[in-house]
Coordinates of C-alpha atoms and ligand atoms in Angstrom, one line a residue:
X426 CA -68.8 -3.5 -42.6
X427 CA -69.0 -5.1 -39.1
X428 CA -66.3 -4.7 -36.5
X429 CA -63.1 -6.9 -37.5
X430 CA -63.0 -9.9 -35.1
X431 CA -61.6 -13.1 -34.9
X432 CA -65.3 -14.2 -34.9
X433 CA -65.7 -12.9 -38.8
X434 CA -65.6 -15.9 -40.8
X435 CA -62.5 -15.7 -43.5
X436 CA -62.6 -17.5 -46.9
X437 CA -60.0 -17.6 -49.4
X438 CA -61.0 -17.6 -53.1
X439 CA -60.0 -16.2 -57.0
X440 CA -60.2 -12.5 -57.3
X441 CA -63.6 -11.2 -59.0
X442 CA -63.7 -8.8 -61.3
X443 CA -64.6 -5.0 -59.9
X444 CA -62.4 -6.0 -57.0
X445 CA -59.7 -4.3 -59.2
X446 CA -59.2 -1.1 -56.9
X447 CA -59.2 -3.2 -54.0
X448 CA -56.7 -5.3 -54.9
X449 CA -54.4 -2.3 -56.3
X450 CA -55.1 -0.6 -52.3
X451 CA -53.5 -3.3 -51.0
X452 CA -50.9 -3.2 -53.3
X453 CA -50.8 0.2 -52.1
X454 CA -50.5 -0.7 -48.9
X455 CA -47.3 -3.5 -49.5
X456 CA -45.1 -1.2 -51.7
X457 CA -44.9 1.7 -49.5
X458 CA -44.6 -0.7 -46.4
X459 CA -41.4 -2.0 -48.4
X460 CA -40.4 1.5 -49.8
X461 CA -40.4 2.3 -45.5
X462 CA -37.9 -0.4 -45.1
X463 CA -35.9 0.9 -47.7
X464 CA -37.0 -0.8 -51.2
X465 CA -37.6 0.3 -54.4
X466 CA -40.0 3.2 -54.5
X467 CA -43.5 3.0 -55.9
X468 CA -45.2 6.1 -58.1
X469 CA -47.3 8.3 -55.7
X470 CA -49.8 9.1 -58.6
X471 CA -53.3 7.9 -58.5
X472 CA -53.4 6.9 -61.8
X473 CA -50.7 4.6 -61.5
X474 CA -53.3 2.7 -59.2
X475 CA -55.9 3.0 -61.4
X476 CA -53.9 1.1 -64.0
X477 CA -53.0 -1.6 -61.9
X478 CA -56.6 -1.6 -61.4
X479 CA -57.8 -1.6 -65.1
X480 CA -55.2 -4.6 -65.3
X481 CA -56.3 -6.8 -62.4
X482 CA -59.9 -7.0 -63.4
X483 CA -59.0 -7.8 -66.4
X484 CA -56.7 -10.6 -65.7
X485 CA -60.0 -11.5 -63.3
X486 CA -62.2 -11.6 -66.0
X487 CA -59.7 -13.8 -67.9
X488 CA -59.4 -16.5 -64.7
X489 CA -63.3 -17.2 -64.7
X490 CA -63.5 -17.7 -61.0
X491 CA -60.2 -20.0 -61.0
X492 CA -57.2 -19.0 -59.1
X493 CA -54.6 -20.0 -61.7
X494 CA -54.1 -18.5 -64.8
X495 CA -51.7 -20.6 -66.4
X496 CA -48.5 -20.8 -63.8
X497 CA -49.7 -17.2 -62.5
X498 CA -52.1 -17.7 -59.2
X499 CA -53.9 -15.0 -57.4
X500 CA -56.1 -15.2 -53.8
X501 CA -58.2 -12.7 -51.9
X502 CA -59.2 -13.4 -48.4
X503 CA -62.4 -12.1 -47.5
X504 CA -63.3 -11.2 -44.0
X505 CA -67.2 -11.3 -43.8
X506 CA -67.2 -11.4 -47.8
X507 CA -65.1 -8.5 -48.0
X508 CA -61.4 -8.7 -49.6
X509 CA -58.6 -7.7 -47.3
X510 CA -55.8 -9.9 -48.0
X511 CA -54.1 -11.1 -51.6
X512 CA -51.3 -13.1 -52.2
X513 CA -50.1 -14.2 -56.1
X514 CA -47.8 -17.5 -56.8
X515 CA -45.9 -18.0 -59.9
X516 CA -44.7 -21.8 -60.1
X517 CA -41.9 -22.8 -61.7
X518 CA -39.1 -25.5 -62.2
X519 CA -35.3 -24.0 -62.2
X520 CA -33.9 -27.1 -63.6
X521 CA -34.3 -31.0 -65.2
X522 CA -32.8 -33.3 -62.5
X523 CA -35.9 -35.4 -61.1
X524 CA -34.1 -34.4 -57.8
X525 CA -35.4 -30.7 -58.6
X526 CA -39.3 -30.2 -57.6
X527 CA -41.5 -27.4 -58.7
X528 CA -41.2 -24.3 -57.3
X529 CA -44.2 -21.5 -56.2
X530 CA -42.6 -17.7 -55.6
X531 CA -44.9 -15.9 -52.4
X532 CA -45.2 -13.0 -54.3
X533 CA -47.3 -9.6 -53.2
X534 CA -48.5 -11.4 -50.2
X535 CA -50.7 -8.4 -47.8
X536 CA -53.1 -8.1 -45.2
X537 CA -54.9 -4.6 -45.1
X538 CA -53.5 -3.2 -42.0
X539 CA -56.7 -3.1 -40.0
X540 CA -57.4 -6.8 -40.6
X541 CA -54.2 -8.3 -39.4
X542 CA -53.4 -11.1 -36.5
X543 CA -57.3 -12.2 -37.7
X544 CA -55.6 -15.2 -39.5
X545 CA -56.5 -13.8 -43.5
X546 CA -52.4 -14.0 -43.7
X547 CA -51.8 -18.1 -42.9
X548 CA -55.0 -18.6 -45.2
X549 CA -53.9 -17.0 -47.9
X550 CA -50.5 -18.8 -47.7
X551 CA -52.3 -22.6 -47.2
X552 CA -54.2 -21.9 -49.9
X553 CA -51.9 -20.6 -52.2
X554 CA -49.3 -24.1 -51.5
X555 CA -52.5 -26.1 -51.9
X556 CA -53.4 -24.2 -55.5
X557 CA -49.8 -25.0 -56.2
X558 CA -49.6 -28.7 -55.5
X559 CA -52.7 -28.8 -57.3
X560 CA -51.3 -27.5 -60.9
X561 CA -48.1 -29.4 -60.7
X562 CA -50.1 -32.6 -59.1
X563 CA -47.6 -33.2 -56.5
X564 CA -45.5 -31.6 -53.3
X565 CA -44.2 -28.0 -54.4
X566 CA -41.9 -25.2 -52.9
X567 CA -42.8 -22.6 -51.5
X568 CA -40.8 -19.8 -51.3
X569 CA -41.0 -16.0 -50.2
X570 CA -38.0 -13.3 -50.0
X571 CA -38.6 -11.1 -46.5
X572 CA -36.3 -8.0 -46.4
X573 CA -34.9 -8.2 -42.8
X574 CA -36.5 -5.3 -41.2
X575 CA -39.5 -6.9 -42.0
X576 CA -41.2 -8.3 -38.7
X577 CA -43.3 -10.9 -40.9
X578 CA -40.3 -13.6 -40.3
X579 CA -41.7 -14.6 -37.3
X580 CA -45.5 -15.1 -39.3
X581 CA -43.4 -17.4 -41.5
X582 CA -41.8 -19.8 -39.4
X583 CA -44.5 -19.9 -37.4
X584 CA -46.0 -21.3 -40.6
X585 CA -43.0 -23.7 -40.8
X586 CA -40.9 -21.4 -43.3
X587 CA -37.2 -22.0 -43.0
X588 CA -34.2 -19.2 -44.6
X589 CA -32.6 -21.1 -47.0
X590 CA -30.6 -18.1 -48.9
X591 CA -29.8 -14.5 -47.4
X592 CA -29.2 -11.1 -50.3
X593 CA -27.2 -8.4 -48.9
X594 CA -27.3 -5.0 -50.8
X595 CA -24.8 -2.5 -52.2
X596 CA -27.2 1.0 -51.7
X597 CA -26.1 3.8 -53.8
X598 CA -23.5 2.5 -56.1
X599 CA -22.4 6.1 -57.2
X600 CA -21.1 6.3 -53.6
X601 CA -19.8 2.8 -53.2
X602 CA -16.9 2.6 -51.1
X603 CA -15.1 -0.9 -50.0
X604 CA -11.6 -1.7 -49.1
X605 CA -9.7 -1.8 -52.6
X606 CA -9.4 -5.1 -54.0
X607 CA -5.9 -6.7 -53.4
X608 CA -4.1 -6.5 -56.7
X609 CA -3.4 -10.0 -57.3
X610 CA -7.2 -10.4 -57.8
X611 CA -8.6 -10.3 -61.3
X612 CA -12.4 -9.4 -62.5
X613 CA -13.3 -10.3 -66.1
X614 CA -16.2 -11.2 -68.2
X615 CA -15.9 -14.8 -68.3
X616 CA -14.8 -16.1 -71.7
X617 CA -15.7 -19.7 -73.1
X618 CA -12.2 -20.9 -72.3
X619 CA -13.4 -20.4 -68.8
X620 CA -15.7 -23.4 -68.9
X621 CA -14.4 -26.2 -67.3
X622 CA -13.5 -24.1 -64.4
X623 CA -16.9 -22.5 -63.8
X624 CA -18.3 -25.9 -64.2
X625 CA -16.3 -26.7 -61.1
X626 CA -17.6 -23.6 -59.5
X627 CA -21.1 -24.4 -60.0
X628 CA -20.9 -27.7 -58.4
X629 CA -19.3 -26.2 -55.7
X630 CA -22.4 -23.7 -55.6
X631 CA -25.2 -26.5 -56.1
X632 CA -23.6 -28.6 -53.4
X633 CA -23.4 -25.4 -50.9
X634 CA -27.4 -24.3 -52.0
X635 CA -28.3 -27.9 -51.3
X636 CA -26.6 -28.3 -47.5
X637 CA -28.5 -24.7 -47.0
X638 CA -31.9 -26.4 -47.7
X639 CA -32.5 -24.1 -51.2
X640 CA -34.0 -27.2 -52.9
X641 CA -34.7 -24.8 -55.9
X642 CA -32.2 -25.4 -58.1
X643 CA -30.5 -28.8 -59.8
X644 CA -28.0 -31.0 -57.1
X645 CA -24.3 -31.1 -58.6
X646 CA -24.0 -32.5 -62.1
X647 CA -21.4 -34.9 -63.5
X648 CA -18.8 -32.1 -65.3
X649 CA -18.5 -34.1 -68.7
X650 CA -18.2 -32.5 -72.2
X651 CA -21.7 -32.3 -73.0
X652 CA -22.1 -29.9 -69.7
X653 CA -18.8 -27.8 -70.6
X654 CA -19.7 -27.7 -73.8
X655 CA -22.7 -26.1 -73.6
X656 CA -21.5 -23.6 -70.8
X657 CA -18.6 -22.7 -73.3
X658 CA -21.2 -22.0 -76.0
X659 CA -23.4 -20.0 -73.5
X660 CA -20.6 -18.0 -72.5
X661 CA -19.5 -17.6 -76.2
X662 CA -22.5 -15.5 -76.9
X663 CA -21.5 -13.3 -73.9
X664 CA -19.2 -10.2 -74.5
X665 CA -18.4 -7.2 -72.4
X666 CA -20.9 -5.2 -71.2
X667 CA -23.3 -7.4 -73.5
X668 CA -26.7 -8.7 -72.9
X669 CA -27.7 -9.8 -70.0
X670 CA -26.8 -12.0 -67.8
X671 CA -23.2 -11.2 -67.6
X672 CA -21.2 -13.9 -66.3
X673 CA -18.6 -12.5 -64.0
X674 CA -15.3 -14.3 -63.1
X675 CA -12.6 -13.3 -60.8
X676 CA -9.0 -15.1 -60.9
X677 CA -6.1 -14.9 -58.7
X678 CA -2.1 -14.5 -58.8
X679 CA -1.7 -17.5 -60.6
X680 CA -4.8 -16.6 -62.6
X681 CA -6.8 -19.8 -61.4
X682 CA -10.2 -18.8 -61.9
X683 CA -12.1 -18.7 -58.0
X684 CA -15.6 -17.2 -58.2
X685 CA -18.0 -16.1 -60.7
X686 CA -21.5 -14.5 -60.4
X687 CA -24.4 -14.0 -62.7
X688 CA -25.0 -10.4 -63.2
X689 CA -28.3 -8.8 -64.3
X690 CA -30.0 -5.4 -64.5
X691 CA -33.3 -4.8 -65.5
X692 CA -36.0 -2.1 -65.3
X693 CA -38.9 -2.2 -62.8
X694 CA -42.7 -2.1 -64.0
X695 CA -44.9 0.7 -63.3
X696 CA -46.4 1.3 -60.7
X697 CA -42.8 1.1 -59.1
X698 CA -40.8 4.4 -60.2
X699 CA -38.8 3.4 -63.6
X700 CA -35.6 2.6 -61.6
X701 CA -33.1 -0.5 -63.0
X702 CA -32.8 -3.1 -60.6
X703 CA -29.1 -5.0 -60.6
X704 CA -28.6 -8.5 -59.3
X705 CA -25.5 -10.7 -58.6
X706 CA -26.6 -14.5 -58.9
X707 CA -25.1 -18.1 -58.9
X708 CA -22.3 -16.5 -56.7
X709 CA -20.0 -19.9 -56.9
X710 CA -16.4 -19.8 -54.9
X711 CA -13.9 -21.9 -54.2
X712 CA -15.0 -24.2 -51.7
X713 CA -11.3 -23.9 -50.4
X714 CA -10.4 -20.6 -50.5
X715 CA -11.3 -17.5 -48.4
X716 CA -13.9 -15.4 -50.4
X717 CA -13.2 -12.6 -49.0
X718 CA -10.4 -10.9 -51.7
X719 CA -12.6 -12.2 -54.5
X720 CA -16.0 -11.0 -53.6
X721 CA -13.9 -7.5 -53.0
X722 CA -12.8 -7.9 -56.6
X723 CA -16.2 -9.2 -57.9
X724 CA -18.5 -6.7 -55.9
X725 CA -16.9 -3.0 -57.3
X726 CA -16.4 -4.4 -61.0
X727 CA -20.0 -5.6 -61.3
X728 CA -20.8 -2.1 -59.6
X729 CA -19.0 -0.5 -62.4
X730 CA -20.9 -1.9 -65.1
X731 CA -24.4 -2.1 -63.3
X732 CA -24.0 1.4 -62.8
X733 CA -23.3 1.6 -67.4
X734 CA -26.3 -0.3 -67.1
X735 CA -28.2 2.5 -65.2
X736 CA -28.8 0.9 -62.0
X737 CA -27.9 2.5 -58.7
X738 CA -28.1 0.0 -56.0
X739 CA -26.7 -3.7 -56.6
X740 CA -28.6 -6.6 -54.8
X741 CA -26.1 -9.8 -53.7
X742 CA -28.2 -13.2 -54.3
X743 CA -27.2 -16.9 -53.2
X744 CA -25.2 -16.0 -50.4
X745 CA -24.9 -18.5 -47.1
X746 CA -26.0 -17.6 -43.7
X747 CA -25.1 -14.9 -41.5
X748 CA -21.4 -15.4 -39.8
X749 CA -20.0 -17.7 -42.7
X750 CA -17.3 -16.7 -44.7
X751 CA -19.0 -15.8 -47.9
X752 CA -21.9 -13.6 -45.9
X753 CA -19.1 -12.3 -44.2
X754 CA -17.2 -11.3 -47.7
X755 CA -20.7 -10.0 -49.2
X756 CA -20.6 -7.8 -46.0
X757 CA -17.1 -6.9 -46.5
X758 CA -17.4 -5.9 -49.7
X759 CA -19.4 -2.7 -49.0
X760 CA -23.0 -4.5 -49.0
X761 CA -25.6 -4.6 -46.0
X762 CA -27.7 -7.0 -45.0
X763 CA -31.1 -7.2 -47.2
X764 CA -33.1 -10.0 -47.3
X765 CA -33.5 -13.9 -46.4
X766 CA -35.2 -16.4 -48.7
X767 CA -37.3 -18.6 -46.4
X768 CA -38.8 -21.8 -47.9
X769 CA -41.5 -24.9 -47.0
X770 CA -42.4 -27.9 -48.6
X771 CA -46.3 -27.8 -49.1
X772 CA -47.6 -31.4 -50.2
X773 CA -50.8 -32.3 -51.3
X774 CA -53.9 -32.4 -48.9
Ligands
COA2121 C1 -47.2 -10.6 -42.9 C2 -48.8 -10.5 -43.0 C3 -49.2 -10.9 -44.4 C4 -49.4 -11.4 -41.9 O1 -50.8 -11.4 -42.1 P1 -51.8 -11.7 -40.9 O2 -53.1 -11.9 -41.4 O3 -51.7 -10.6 -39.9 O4 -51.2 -13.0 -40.2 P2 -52.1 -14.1 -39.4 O5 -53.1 -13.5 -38.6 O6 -52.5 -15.2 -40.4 O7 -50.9 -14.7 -38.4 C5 -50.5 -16.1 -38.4 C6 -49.5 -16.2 -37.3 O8 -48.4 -15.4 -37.5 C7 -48.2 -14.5 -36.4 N1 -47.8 -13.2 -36.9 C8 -48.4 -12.5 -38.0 N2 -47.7 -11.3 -38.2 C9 -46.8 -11.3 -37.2 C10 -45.8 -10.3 -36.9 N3 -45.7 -9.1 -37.6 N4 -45.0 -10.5 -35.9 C11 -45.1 -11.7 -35.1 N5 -46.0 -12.6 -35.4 C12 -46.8 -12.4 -36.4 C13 -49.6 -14.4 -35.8 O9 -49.5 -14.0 -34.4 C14 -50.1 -15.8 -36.0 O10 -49.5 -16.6 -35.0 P3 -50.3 -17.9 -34.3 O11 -50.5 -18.9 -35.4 O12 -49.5 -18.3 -33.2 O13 -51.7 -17.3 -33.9 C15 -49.2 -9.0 -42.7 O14 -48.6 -8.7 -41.4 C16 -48.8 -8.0 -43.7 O15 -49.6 -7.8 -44.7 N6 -47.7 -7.4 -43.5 C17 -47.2 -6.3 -44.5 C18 -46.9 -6.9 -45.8 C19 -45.8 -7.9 -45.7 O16 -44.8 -7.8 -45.0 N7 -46.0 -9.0 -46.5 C20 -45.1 -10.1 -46.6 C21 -44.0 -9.8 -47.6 S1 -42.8 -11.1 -47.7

């Protein structure tokens, strides 16, 4: 092909089959530019590539030329015809308040190395909120997790990307080591009798998400007995060391309940290496309280049974911004920083 320039003309379009390899080179290229910054490690073999291969042009073949497949979207961006960028959405609603709006996950978004600063990146993200808007037929979110060594944060805001939720990470869970948790401090599974008080907590937490900007999820609901109803029967299906997710709840010296967390672990698909993947979510506190002694109690107890569940490293969602109380009791707890969720509203052209 022709020397890469800013003159080459860039388009943005549906992936075609026979483009499969291409598209699993770049993928290539993403993982083990993540696995450098420390993520979860992708298989070395070639015919792990070749699989993902088999499976994109086959999902091509299935889109007909159209980028969305359902609520899955995929885009190339072609330099001079030729593909060196992809990017896929998924789109999704995490709630039913009218207040919540539809949301599109940046997922696998690349640039082959030697095309970069050309402009494929900010096409591929355009076209990808415009695709979205499109299938939901109104404005959507879009939203992208960066791992903080990553330098693309600066390509996002200059793309008018803003962090509205930061993960910190627990590494090596075998090893973990954080202050011990002050013995007034309780971790349990939570228990449908915990109800009313994890409703509170989740208001707490959809207020906080909303004042961050993380327009993902549903505003604060009025706590009335249909809502704790249903969270008491969701919880009564829950038991220790049970299916996933496992709501967490920690209590203090009076045994008032003051934070819970949504726990998951689940495996990751080939062509990553078959490693489980654990993740705090909802982390709801207290409002008035100091996090610090309950994320300390929280944090090692979900460690414990993440690591029965075969996971080794244990990612902390949902947290606030750097220098608040509750990053700072994340950070306390043994975790490092990890990531930032950054998010824009795209609406329709
Ligand atoms: C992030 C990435 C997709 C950007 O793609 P790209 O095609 O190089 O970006 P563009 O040329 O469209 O750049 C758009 C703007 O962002 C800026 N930008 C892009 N990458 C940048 C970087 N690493 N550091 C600073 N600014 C950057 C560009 O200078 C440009 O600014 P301008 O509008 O003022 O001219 C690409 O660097 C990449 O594939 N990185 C590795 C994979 C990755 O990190 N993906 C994102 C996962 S969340």
């Amino acid at each position: 092909m022709a020397a890469l320039s800013s003159t080459s003309s860039v388009a943005v379009r549906a992936p075609r089959p026979g483009e499969g390899a291409v598209i699993a080179g770049l993928w290539r290229e993403l993982w083990e530019v993540h696995e450098s910054w420390g993520s979860y490690p992708g298989s070395k073999e070639a015919s792990a590539y070749e699989q993902v291969a088999a499976r994109v042009d086959q999902d091509s073949r299935a889109r007909g030329g159209n980028v969305m497949l359902g609520r899955h979207l995929h885009l190339v961006a072609t330099l001079d015809g030729v593909p060196l960028g992809q990017v896929e959405g998924w789109v999704d609603r995490f709630g039913d308040s009218p207040m919540t709006p539809w949301t599109c996950e940046v997922r696998s978004l690349v640039v082959s190395e030697r095309a970069r600063g050309l402009g494929l990146g900010r096409a591929l993200l355009d076209a990808l909120g415009d695709a979205a808007t499109t299938l939901v037929r109104g404005p959507s979110v879009l939203v992208a997790e960066v791992l903080e060594p990553n330098p693309a944060h600066t390509f996002y805001s200059k793309a008018g990307y803003s962090p509205v939720s930061w993960v910190a990470r627990v590494d090596e869970l075998d090893r973990h080591v954080s202050t011990p948790p002050d013995a007034s401090t309780r971790p349990r599974v939570a228990h449908p009798s915990d109800a009313y008080a994890l409703a509170l907590l989740d208001a707490s937490l959809a207020a906080r998400r909303r004042a961050q900007g993380d327009v993902r999820f549903d505003p604060p609901r009025a706590i009335d007995a249909t809502l704790i109803g249903a969270l008491a029967a969701r919880l009564d299906g829950a038991w220790a060391y049970g299916p996933m997710p496992q709501e967490l709840v920690v209590t203090d010296a009076t045994n008032t309940l003051r934070a819970s967390t949504s726990l998951y672990v689940a495996p990751l698909d080939p062509p990553f290496l078959p490693v489980r993947r654990a993740i705090l979510t909802r982390v709801g506190v207290d409002a008035a309280a100091d996090p610090t002694p309950y994320l300390r109690a929280l944090v090692p107890f979900a460690a414990h049974i993440a690591t029965t569940w075969g996971a080794r490293t244990l990612e902390i969602s949902d947290l606030s911004a750097p220098g608040t109380p509750l990053h700072r009791a994340a950070l306390a707890s043994g975790a490092r920083p990890w990531s930032r969720v950054v998010s824009k509203r795209h609406l329709p052209a």
